[in-house]
Tab-separated table of C-alpha atoms and ligand atoms in Angstrom:
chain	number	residue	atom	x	y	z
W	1	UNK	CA	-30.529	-22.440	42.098
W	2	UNK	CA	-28.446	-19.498	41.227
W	3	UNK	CA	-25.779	-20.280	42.216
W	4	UNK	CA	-26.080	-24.346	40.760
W	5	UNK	CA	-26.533	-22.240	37.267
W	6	UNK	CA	-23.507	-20.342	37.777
W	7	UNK	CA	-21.147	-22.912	38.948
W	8	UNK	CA	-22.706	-25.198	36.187
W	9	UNK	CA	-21.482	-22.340	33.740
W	10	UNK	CA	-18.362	-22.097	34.778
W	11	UNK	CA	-17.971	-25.853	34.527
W	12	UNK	CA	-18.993	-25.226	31.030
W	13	UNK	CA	-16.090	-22.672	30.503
W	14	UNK	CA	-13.224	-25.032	32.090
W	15	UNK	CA	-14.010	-27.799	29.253
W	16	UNK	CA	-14.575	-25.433	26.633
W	17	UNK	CA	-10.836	-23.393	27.496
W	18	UNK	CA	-9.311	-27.047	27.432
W	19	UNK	CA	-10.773	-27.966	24.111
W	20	UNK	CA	-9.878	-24.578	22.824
W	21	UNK	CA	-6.452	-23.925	24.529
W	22	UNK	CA	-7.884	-20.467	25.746
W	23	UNK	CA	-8.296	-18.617	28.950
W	24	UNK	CA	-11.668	-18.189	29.973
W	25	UNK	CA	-12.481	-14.643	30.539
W	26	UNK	CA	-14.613	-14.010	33.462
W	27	UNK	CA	-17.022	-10.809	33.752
W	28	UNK	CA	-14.936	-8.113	35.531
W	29	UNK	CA	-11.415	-9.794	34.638
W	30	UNK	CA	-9.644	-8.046	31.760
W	31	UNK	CA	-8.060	-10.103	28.891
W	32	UNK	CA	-4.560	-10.161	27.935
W	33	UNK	CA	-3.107	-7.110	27.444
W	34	UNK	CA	-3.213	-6.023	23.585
W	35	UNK	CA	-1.561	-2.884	23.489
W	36	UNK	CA	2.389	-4.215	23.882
W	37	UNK	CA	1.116	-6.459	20.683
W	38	UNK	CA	2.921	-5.336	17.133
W	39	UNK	CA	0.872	-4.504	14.349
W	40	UNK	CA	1.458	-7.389	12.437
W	41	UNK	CA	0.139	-9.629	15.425
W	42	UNK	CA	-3.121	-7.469	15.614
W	43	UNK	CA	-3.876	-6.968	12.273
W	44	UNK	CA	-3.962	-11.343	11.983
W	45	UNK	CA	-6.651	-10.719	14.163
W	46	UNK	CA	-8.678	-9.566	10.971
W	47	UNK	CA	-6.765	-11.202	8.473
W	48	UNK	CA	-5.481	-8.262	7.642
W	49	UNK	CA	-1.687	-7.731	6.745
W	50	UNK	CA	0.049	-4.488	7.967
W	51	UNK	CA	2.911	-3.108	5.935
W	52	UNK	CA	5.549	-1.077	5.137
W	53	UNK	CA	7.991	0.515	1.986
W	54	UNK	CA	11.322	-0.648	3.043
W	55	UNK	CA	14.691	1.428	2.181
W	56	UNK	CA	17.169	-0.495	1.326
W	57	UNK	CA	19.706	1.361	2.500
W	58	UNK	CA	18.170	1.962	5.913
W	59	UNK	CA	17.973	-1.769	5.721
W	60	UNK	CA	21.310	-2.689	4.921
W	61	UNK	CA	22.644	0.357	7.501
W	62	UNK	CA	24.452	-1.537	10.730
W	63	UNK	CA	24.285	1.815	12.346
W	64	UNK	CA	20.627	2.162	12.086
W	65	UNK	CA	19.416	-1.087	14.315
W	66	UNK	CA	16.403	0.359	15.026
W	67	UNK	CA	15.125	0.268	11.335
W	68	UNK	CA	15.902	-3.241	10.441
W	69	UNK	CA	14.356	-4.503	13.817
W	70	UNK	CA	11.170	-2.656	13.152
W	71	UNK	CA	10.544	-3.541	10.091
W	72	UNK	CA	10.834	-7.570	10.573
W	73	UNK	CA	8.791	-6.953	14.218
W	74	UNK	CA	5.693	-4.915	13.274
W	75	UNK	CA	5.341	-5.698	9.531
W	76	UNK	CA	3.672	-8.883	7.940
W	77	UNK	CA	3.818	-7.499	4.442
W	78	UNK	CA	7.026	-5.201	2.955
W	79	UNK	CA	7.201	-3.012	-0.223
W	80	UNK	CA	10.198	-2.111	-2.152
W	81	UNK	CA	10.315	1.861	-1.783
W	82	UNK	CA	12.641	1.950	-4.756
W	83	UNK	CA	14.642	-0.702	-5.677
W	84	UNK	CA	11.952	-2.685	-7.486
W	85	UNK	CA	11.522	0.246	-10.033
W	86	UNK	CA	12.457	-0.254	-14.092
W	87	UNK	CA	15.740	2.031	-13.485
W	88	UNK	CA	16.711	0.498	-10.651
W	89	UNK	CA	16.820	-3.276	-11.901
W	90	UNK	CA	17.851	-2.355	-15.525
W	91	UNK	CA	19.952	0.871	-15.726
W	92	UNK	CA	21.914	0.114	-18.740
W	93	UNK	CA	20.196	-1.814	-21.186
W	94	UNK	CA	20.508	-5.681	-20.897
W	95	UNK	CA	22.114	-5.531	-17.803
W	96	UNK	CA	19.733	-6.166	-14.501
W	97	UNK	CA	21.366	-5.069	-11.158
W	98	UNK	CA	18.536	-8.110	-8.828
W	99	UNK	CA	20.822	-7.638	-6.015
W	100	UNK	CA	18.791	-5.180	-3.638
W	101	UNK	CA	15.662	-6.321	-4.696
W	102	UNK	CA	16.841	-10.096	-4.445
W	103	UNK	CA	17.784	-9.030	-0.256
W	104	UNK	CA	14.564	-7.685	-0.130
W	105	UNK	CA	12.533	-10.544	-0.849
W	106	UNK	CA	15.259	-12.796	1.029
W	107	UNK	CA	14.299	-10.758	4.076
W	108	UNK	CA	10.614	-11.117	3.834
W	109	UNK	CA	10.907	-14.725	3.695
W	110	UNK	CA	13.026	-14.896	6.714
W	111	UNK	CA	10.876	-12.865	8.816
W	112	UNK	CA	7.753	-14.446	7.084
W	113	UNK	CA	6.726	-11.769	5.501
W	114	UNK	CA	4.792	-11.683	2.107
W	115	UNK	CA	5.761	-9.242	-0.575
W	116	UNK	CA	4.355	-6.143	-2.827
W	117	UNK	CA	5.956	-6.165	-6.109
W	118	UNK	CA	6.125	-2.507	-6.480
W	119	UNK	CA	6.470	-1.211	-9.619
W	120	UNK	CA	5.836	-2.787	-13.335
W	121	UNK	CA	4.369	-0.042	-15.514
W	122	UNK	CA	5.057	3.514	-14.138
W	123	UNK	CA	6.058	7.003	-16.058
W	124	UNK	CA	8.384	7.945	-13.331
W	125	UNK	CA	12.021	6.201	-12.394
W	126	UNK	CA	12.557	4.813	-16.061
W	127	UNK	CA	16.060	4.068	-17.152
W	128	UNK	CA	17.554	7.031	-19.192
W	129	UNK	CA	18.398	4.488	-22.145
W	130	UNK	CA	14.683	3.779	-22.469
W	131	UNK	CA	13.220	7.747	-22.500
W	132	UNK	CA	16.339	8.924	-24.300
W	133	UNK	CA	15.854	5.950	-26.675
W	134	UNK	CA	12.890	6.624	-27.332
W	135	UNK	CA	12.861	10.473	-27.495
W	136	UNK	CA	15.710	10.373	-30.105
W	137	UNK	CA	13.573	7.685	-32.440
W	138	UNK	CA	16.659	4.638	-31.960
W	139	UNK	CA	13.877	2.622	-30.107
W	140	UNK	CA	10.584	2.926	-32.144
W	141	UNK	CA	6.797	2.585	-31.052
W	142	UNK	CA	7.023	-1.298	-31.880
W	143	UNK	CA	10.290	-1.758	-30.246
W	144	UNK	CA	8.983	-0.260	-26.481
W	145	UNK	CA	6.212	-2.329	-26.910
W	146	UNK	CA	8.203	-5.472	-26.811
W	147	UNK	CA	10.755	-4.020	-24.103
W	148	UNK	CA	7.569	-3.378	-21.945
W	149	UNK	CA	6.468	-7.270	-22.373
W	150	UNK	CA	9.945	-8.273	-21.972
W	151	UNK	CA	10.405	-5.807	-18.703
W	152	UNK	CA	7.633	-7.229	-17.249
W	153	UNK	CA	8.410	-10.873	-18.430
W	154	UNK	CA	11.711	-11.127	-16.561
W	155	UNK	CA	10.965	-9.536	-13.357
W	156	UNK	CA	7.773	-10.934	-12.808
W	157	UNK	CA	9.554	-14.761	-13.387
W	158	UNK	CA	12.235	-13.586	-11.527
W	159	UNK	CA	10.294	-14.149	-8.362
W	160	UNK	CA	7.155	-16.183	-9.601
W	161	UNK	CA	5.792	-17.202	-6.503
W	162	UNK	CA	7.343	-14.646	-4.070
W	163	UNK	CA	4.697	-12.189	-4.701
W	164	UNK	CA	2.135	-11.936	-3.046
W	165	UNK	CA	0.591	-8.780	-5.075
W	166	UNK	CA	1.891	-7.090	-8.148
W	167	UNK	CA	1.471	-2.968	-8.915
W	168	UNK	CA	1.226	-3.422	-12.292
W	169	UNK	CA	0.116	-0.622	-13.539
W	170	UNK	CA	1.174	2.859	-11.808
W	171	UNK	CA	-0.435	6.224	-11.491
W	172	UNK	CA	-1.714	6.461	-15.075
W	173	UNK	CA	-4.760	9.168	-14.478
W	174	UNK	CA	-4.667	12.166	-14.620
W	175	UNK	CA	-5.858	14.908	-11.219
W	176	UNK	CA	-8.332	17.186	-11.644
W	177	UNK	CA	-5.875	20.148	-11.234
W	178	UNK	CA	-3.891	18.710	-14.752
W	179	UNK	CA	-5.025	20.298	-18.403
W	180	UNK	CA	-7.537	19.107	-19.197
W	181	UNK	CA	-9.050	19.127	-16.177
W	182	UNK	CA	-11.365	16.237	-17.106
W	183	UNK	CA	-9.602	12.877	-15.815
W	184	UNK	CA	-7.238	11.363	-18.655
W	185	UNK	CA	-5.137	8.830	-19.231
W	186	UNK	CA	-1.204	10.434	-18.548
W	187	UNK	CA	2.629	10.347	-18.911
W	188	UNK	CA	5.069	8.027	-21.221
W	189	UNK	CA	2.771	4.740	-21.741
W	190	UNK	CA	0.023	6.516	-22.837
W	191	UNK	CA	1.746	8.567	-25.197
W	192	UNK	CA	3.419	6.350	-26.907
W	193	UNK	CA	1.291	2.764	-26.725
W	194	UNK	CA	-1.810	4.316	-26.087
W	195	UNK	CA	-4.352	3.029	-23.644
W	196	UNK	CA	-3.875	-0.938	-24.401
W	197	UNK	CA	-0.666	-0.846	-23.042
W	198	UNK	CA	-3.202	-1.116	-19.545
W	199	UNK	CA	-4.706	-4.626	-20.269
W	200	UNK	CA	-1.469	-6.090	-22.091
W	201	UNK	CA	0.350	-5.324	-18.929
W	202	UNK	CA	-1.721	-7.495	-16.959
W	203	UNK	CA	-1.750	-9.839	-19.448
W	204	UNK	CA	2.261	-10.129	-19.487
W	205	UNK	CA	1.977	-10.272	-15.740
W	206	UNK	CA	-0.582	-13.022	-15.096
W	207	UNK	CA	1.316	-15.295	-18.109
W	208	UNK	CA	4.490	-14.725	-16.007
W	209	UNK	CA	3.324	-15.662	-12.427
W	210	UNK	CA	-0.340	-17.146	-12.277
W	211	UNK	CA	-0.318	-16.687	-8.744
W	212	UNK	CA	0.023	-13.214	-7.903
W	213	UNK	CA	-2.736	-10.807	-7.429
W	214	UNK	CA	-2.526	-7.980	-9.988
W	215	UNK	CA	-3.415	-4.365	-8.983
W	216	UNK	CA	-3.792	-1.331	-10.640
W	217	UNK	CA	-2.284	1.500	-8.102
W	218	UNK	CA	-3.141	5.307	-7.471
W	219	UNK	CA	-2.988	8.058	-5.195
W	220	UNK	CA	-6.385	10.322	-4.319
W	221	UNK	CA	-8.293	7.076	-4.731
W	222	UNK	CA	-9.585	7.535	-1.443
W	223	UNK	CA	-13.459	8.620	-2.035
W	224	UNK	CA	-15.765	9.854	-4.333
W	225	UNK	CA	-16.006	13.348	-5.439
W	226	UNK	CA	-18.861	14.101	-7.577
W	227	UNK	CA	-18.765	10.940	-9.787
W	228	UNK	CA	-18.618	13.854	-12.719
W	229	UNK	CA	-15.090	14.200	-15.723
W	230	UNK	CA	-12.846	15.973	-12.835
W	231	UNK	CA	-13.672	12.833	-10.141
W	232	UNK	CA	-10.493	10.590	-10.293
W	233	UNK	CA	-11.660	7.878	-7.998
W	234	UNK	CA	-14.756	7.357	-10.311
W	235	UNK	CA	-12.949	7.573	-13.592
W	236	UNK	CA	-10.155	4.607	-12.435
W	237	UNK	CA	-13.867	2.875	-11.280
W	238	UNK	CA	-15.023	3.073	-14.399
W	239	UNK	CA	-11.236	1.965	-15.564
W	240	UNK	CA	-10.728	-1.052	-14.175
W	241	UNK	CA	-14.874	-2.119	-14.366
W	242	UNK	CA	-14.077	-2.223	-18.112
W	243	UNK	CA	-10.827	-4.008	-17.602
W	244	UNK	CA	-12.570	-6.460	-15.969
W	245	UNK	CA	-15.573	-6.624	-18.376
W	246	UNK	CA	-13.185	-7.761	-21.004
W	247	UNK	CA	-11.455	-10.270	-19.391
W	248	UNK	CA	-8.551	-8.855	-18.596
W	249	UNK	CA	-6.636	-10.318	-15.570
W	250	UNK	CA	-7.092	-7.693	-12.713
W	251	UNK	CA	-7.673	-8.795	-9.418
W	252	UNK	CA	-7.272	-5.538	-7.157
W	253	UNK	CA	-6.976	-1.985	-6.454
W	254	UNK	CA	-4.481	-0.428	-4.619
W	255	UNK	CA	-5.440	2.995	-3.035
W	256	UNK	CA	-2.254	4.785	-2.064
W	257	UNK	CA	-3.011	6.672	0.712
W	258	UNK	CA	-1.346	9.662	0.436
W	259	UNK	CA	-2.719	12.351	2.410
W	260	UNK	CA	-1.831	15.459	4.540
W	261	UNK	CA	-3.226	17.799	7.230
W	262	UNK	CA	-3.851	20.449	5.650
W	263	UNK	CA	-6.394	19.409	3.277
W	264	UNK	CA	-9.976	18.296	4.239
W	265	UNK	CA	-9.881	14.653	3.560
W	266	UNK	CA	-12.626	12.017	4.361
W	267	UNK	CA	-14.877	10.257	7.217
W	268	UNK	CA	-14.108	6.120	7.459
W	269	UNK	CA	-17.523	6.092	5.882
W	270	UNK	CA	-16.706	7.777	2.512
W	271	UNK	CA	-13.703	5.887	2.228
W	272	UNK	CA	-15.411	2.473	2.903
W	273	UNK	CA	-17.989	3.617	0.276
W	274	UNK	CA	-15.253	3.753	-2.279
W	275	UNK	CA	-13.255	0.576	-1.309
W	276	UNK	CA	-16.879	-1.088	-1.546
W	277	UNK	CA	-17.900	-0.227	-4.773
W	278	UNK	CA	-14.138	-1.012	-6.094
W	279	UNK	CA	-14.430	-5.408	-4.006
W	280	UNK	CA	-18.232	-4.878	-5.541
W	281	UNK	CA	-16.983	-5.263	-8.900
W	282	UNK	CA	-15.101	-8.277	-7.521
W	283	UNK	CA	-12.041	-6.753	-6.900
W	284	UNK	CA	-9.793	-7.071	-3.610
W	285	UNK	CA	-8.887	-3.604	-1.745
W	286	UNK	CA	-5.459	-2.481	-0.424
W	287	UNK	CA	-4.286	0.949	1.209
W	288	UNK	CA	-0.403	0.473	0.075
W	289	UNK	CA	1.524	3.781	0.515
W	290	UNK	CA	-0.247	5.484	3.446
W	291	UNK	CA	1.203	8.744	5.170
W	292	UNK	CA	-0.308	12.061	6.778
W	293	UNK	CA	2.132	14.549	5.632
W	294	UNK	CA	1.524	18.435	7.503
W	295	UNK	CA	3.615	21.655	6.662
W	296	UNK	CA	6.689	22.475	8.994
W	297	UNK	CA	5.621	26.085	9.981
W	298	UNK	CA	8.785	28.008	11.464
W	299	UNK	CA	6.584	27.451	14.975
W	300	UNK	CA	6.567	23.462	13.845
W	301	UNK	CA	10.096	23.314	13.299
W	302	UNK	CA	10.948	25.437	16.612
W	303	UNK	CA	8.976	23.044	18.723
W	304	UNK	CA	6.034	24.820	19.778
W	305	UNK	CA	3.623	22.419	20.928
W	306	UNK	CA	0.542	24.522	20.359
W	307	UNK	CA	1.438	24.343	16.457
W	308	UNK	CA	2.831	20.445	16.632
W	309	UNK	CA	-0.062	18.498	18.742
W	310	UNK	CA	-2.877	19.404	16.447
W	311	UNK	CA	-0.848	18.374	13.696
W	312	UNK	CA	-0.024	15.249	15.686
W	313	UNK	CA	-3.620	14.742	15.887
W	314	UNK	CA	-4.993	15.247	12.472
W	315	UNK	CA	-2.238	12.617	10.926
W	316	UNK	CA	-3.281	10.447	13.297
W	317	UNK	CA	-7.206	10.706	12.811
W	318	UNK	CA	-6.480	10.300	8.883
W	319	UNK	CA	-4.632	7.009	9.423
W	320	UNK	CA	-7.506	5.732	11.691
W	321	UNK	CA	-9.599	6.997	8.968
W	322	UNK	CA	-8.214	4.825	6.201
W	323	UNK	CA	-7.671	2.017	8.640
W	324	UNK	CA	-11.116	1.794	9.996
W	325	UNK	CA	-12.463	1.824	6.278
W	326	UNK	CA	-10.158	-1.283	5.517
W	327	UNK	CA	-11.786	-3.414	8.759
W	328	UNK	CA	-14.916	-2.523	7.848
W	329	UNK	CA	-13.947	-4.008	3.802
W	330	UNK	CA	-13.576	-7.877	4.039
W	331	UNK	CA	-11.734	-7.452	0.394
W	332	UNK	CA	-9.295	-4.731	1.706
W	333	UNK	CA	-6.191	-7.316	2.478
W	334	UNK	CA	-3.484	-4.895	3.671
W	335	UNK	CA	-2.584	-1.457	4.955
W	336	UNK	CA	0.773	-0.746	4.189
W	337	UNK	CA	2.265	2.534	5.062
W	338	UNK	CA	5.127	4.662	2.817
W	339	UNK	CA	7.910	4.306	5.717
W	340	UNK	CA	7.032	4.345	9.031
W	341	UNK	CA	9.648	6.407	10.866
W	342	UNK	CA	10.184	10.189	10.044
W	343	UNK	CA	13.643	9.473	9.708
W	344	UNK	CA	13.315	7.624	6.532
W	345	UNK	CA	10.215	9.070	4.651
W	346	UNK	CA	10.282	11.076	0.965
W	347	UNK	CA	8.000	13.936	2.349
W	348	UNK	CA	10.601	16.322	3.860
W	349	UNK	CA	13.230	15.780	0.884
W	350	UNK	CA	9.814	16.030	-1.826
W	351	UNK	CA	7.544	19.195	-0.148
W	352	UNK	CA	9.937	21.628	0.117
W	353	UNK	CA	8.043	24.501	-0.976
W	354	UNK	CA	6.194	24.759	2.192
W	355	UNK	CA	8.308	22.269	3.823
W	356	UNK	CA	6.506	19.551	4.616
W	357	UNK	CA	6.804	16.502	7.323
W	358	UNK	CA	5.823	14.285	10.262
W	359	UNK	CA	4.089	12.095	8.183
W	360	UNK	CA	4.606	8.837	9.704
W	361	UNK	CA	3.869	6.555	12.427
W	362	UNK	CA	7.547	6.881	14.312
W	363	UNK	CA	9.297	9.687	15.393
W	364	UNK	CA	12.980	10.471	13.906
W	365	UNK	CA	14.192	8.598	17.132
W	366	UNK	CA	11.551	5.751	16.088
W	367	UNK	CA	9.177	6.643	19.094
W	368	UNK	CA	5.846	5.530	18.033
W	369	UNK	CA	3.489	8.737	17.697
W	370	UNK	CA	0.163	9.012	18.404
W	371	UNK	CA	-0.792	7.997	15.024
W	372	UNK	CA	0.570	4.535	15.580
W	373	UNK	CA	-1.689	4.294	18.836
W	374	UNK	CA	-4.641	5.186	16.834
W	375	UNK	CA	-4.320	2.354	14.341
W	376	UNK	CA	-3.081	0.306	16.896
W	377	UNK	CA	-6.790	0.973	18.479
W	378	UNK	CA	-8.632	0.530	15.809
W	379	UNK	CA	-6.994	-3.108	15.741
W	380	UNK	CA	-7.568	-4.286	18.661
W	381	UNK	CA	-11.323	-2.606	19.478
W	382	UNK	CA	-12.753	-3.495	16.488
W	383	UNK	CA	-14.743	-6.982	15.113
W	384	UNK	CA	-18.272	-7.946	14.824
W	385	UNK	CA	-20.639	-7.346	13.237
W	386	UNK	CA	-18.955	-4.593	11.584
W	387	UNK	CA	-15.963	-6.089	11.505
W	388	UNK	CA	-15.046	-9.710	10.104
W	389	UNK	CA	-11.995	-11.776	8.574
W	390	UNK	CA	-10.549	-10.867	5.634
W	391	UNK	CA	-12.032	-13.205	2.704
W	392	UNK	CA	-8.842	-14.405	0.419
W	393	UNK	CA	-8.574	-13.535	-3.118
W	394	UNK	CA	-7.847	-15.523	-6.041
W	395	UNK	CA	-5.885	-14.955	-8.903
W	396	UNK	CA	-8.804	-14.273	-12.022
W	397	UNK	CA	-8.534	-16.671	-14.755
G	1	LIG	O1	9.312	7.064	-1.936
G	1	LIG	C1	9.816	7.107	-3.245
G	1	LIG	C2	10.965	8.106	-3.335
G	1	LIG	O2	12.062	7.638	-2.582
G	1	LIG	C3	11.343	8.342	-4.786
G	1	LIG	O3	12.324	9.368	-4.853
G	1	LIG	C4	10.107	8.720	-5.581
G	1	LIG	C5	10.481	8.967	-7.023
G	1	LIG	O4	9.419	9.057	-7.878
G	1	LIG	O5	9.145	7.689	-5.481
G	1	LIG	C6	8.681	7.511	-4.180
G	1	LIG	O6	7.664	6.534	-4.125
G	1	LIG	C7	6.463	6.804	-4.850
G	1	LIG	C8	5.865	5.479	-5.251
G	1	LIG	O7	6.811	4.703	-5.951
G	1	LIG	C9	4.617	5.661	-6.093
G	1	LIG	N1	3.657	6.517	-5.423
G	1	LIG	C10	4.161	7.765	-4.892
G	1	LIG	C11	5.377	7.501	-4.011
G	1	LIG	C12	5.849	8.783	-3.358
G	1	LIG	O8	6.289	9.680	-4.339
């Protein structure tokens, strides 16, 4: 009888594998092998896009193999590090240089990879002609009003339909440690639009391409502090809740991801909390410039193990951290990291003061560190119930 009931299941199994085009898996046989499997393949698992910030010029470097290959093998999803930024596409007035951002999204398509439009609306990395403009009074308030509709007008028809999600607006709060310490709204918009420039942004973008997903994007957006006037995360809640209360077109937040060793940090349940309460106001979730940076002590930089490993560890525990939290979201659609070899990241040439480093997944000789392994777990051991498909977002009306 046992035995009938046992061969009758595995008769059961043989149909259902031919139906299904899948190997049974038998008690006490292991499946296929996940861990030779790129990001990008695991993280379809989940629906989940992995990602990267892409140098051009590492890109475009025939001595540097290693980069181009790696980027088009283990990333689904690519960012323009720089050459998407205002003074990078326009840096004389009138006059758009597309060509490295044009490669860019030429490359994605080849390799089938979607794209983060990265950056519309920032302080930083604005053409000289526009700040100087405006400092010496030639370009009134009026005037940068228009070129900021105009700015985002062109490049966001420029490749109308080739994004797949838009940073529209940049870094625009303030961190607890600026004066006034209570969270603000900051730098060159602000000051001279005042806060609407925020919803006519997204407006300007969503006329231009109906189908991308607009985010508003920060950095120590992780978690919740206190919810009181110094808590960042709760002030851009508050932010884009209101956006969204008026209508305006916003359909996600993008949480940067920036964090280093030597700070305390977050569990994957704080960070879930926050990602939660950002989809709860019917928003999608993204982690889209994540690195663990850690301070190159003289003992880091001579090679002494006992000062490298738990550094080592740490990054890796934070990007298992803010990868776990994105699973367990089924509105956080992609984890993109900020470069993913130490031979191409901003940290060292940035933190100088300590020096500061090792904050990505590769080695400088793009061996993957233990930080990739981690994520790489958290891939392929996690699913149900905590863990289900991504659900899609649409573009709001
Ligand atoms: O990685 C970028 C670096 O190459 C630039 O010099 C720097 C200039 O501001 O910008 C870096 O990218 C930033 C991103 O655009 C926005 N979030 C913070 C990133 C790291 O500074």
């Amino acid at each position: 009888m046992r035995l009938r009931r046992l061969l009758l299941g595995s008769a059961v199994a043989v149909v259902l594998a031919g139906t299904l085009n899948v190997v049974p898996v038998s008690a006490g046989s292991t499946p296929q092998e996940p861990s030779g499997q790129s990001l990008r393949a695991l993280g379809a698992r989940h629906g989940l896009y992995i990602g990267t910030a892409v140098d051009m010029a590492a890109l475009d470097d025939a001595n540097d193999p290693q980069y181009r290959q790696l980027v088009a093998s283990q990333f689904n999803t690519v960012t323009a590090e720089n050459v998407m930024k205002w003074e990078s596409l326009e840096p004389t007035r009138g006059n758009y240089n597309w060509g490295p951002a044009d490669k860019l999204v030429e490359f994605a398509k080849k390799n089938n990879q979607k794209v983060r439009g990265h950056v519309l609306v920032w302080q930083n990395q604005l053409p000289a002609w526009l700040t100087e403009g405006v400092a010496n009074g030639t370009i009134t308030t009026a005037q940068l009003r228009d070129l900021l509709r105009k700015h985002i007008t062109t490049v966001v028809k420029r490749y109308k339909g080739k994004i797949w999600q838009w940073d529209v607006v940049n870094e625009a709060a303030t961190d607890p440690w600026d004066s006034p310490p209570e969270i603000h709204l900051k730098g060159f918009w602000a000051q001279h639009l005042g806060a609407g420039y925020i919803a006519d942004a997204f407006r300007w973008a969503r006329a231009a391409d109906p189908s991308a997903l607009l985010f508003y994007n920060d950095y120590n957006l992780e978690a919740f502090g206190d919810k009181g006037p110094g808590d960042k995360t709760y002030f851009v809640y508050k932010m884009v809740k209101q956006l969204r209360q008026s209508g305006v077109p916003i359909d996600g937040v993008g949480s940067q991801g920036h964090l280093g060793t030597q700070y305390g940090n977050y569990d994957a349940f704080q960070v879930k909390e926050a990602l939660d309460a950002f989809s709860d106001l019917g928003l999608a979730t993204a982690f889209t410039e994540v690195d663990v940076r850690s301070q190159m002590t003289a003992g880091v930089q001579a090679g002494d193990s006992n000062e490298i490993n738990p550094r080592l560890q740490a990054s890796a525990a934070n990007f298992s951290v803010l990868m776990q939290a994105c699973l367990a979201n089924r509105h956080c659609l992609s984890y993109t990291v900020w470069g993913f070899t130490d031979k191409h990241s901003w940290v060292p040439g940035w933190f100088t003061n300590p020096p500061e480093g090792l904050a990505t997944l590769y080695d400088e000789n793009y061996q993957p560190k233990r930080a990739y392994n981690s994520i790489k777990a958290d891939l392929i051991f996690s699913g149900p119930p905590y863990v289900q498909p991504r659900i899609p977002q649409n573009p709001k009306r």
